[in-house]
Tab-separated table of C-alpha atoms in Angstrom:
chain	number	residue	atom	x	y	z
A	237	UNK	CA	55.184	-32.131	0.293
A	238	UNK	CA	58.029	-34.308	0.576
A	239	UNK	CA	61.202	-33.531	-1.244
A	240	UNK	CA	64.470	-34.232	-2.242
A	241	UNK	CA	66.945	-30.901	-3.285
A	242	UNK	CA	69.946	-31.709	-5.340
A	243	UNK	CA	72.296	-29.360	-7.492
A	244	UNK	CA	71.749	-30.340	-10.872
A	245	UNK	CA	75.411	-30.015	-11.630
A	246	UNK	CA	76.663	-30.204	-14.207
A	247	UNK	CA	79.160	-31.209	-11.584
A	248	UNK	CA	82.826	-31.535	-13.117
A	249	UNK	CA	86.348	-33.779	-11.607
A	250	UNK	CA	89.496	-34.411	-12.916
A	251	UNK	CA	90.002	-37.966	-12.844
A	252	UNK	CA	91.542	-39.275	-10.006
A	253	UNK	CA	90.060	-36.858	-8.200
A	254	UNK	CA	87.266	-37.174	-5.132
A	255	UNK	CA	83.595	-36.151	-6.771
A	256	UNK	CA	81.099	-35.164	-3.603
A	257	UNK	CA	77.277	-35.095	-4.657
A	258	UNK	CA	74.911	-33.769	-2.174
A	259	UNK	CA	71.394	-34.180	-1.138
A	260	UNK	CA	69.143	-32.944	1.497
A	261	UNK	CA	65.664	-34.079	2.490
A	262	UNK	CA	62.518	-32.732	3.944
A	263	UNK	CA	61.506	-35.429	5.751
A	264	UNK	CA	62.293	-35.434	9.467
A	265	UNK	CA	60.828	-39.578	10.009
A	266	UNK	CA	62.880	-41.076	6.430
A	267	UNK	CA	64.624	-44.233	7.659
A	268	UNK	CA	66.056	-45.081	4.186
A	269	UNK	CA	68.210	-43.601	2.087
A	270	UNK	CA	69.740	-44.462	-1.627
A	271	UNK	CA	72.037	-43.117	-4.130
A	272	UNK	CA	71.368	-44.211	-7.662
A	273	UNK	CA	73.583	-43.837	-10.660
A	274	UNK	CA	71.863	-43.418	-14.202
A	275	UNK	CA	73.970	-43.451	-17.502
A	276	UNK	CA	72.370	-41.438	-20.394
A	277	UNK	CA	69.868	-43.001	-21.758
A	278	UNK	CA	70.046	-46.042	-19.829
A	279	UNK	CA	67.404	-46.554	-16.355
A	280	UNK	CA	68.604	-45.936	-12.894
A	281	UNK	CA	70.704	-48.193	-10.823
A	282	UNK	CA	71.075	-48.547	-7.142
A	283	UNK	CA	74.708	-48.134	-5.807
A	284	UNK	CA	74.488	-47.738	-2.448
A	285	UNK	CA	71.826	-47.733	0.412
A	286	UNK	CA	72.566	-46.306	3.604
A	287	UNK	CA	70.242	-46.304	6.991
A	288	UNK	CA	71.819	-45.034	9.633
A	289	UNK	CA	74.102	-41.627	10.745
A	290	UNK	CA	77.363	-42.021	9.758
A	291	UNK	CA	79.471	-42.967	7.468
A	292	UNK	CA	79.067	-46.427	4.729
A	293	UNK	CA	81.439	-47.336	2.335
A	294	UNK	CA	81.307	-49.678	-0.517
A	295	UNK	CA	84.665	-49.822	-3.059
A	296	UNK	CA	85.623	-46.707	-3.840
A	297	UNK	CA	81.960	-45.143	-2.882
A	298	UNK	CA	80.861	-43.435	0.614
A	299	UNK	CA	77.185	-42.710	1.724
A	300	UNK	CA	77.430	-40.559	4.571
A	301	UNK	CA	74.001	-39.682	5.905
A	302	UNK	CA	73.280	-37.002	9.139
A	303	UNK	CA	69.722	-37.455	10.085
A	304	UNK	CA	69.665	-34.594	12.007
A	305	UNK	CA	71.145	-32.177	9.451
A	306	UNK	CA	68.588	-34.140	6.823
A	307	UNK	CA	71.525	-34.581	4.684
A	308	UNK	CA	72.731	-37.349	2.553
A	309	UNK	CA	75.792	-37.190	0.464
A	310	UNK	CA	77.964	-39.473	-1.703
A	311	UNK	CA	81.437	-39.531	-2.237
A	312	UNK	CA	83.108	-41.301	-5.164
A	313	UNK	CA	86.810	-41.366	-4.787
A	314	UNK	CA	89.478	-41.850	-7.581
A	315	UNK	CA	86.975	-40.703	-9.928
A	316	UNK	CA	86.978	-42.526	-13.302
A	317	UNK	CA	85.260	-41.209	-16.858
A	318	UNK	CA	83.195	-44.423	-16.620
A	319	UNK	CA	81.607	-42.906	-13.319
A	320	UNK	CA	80.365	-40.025	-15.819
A	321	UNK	CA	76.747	-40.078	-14.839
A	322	UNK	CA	73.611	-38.691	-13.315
A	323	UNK	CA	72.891	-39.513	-9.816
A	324	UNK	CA	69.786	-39.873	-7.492
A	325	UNK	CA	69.290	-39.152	-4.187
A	326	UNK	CA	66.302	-40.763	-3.285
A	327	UNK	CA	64.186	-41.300	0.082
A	328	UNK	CA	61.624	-43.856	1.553
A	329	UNK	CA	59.702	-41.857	4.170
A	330	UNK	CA	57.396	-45.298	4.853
A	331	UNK	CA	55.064	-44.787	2.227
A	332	UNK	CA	55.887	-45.977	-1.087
A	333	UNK	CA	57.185	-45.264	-3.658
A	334	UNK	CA	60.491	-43.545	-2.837
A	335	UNK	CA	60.722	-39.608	-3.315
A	336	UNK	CA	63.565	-39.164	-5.622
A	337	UNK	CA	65.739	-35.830	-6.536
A	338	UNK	CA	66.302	-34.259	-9.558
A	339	UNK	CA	69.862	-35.824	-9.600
A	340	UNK	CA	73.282	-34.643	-10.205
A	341	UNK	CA	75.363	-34.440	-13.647
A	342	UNK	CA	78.506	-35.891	-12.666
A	343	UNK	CA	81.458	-35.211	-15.486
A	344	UNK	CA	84.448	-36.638	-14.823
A	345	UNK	CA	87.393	-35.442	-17.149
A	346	UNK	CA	90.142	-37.621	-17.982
B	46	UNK	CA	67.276	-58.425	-6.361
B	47	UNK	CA	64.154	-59.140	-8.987
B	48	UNK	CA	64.724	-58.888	-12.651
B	49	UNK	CA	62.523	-57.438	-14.597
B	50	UNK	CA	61.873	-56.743	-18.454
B	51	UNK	CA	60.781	-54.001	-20.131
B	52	UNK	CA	59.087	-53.872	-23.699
B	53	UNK	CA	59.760	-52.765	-25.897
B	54	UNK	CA	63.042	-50.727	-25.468
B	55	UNK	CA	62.096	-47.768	-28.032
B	56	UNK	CA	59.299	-46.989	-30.715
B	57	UNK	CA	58.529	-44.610	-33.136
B	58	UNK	CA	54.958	-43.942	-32.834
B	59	UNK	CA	52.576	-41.770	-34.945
B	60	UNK	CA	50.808	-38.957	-33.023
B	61	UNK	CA	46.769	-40.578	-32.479
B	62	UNK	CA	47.985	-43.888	-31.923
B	63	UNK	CA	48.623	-45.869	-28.919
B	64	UNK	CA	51.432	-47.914	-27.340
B	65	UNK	CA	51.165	-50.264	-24.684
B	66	UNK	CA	54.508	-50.709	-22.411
B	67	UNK	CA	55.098	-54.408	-20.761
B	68	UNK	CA	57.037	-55.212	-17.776
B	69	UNK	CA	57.400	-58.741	-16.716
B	70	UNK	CA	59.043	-59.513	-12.947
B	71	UNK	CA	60.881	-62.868	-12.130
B	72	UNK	CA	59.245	-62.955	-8.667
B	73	UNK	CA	56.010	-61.748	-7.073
B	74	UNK	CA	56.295	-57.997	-6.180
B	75	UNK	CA	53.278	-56.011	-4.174
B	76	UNK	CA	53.956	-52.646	-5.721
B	77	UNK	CA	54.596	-51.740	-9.304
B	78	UNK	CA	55.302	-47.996	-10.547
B	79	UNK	CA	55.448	-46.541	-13.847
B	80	UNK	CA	57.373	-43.781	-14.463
B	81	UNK	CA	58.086	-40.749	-16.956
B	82	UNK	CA	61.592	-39.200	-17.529
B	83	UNK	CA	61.720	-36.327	-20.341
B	84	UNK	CA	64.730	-35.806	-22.294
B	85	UNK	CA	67.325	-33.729	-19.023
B	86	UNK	CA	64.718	-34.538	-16.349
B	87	UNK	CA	64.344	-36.361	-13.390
B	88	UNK	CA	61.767	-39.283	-12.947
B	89	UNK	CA	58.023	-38.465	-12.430
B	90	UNK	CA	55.264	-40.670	-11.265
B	91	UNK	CA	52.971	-41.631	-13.391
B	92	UNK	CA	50.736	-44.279	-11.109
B	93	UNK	CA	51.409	-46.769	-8.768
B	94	UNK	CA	49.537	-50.655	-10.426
B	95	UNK	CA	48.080	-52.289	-7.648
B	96	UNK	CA	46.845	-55.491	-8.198
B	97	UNK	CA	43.366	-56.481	-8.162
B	98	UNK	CA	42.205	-53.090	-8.231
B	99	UNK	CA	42.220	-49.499	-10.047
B	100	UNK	CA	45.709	-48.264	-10.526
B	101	UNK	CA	46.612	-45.075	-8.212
B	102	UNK	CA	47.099	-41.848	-10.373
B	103	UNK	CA	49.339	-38.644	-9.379
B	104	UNK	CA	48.247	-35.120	-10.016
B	105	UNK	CA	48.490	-34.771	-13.635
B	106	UNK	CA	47.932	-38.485	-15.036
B	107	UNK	CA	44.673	-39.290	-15.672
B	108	UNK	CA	43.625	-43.139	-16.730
B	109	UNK	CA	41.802	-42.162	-20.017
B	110	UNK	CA	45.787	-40.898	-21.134
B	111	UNK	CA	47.786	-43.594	-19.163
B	112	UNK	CA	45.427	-46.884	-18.528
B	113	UNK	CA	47.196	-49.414	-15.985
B	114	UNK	CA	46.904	-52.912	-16.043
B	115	UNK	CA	48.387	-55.163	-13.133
B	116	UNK	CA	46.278	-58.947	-13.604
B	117	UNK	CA	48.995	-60.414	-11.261
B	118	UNK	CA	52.021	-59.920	-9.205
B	119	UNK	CA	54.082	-60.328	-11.660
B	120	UNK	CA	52.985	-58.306	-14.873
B	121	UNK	CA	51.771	-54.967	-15.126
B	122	UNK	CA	51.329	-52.571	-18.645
B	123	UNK	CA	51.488	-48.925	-19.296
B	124	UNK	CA	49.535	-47.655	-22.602
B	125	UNK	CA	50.257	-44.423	-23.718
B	126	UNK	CA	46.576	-43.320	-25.483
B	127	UNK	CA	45.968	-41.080	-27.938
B	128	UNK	CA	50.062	-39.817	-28.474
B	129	UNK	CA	51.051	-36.406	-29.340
B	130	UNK	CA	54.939	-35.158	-29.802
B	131	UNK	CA	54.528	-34.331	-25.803
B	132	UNK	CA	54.786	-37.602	-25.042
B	133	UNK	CA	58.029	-38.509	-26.323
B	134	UNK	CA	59.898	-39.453	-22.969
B	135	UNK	CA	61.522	-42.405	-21.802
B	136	UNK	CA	58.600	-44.404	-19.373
B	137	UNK	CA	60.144	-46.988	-16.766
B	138	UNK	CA	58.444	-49.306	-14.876
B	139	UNK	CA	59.604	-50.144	-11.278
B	140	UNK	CA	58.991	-52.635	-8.311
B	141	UNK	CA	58.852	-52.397	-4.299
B	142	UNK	CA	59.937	-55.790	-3.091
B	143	UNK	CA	59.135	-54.600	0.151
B	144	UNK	CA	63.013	-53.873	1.342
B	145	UNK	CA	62.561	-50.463	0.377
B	146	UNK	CA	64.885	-49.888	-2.461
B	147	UNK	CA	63.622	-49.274	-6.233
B	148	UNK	CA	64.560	-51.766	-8.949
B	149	UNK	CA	64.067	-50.082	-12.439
B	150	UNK	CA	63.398	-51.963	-15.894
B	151	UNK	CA	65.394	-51.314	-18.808
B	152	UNK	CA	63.124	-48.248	-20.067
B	153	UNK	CA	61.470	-47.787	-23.089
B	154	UNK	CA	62.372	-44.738	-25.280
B	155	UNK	CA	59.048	-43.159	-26.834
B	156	UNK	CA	59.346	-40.976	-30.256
B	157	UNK	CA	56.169	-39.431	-31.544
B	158	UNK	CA	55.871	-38.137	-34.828
């Protein structure tokens, strides 16, 4: 069974502050990774893809992904109450559709 | 990315009845998924619409409940058959344009009373 383990949060950050969400994955051959950001009530919505080890970064957001480790993360700095929000970590392991987490409550506190 | 529209955005059903979800693509997609998301939850799978063929179930959904149509590569519907209160959820439909990432449709909010 492939999944995707995420803290459920809620996960609280002063603003200003750097918010770290954190994923891991069970599947050793996933080539693809996303984060994806979901406002209550409102449908997911991709914010960063990331495909290789290391480190990507995209405005104030950083996918960091270690393949061997099976671990994704994002990092969101200068946190803002507007990125107050439930993210997804989700996974293509080559067979579609993507395996998505539980997500994380993110609460950012102004 | 494809844009794609969801209808409608939220009903108020009563329990018996039926309600038929649409989504509508800009662009030929291969794969179409519809989704569940309870009220706190993450998403679940309902089926994956293929087209030309019988939808693809996951453990759980059965097509008598949740028939799938997909008549092209563009269009695909979700009914929700027979409603009780358990069914209240938000159901999303999403396409695969074969790059890998998951494009999501506005959602539409189900109530049944």
């Amino acid at each position: 069974q492939k999944e995707v383990e995420q803290n459920s949060g809620p996960l609280s950050v002063p603003e200003g502050a750097i918010a770290s969400l954190n994923c891991t994955y069970s599947d050793r051959v996933s080539q693809s990774f996303f984060w994806y950001r979901q406002y209550s009530g409102k449908s997911p919505e991709l914010i960063m893809s990331i495909y290789s080890n290391g480190d990507k970064e995209d405005g104030r957001f950083t996918a960091q992904l270690n393949k061997a480790s099976q671990y994704v993360s994002l990092l969101i700095r200068d946190s803002q109450p507007s990125d107050s929000a439930t993210y997804l970590c989700a996974f293509d392991s080559g067979n579609t559709p993507l395996v998505f987490g539980k997500g994380t409550r993110l609460s950012v506190i102004a | 990315s494809a844009v794609i529209s969801q209808k409608p955005s939220r009903d108020i059903c009563q329990r018996g009845t039926s309600l038929t979800i649409q989504c509508q693509v800009d662009s030929q997609v291969t794969m179409m998924f519809w989704y569940r998301q309870q009220p706190g939850q993450s998403l679940t799978l309902i089926a994956t619409a293929n087209q030309g063929s019988e939808a693809t179930y996951e453990s759980g959904f059965v097509i008598d409940k949740f028939p799938i149509s997909r008549p092209n590569l563009t269009f695909s519907t979700l009914t929700v058959s027979n409603m009780s209160p358990e069914d209240s959820s938000i159901y999303l439909c999403s396409v695969d344009e074969g790059a890998a990432e998951a494009f999501f449709g506005q959602g539409t909010r189900l109530t049944v009373v």
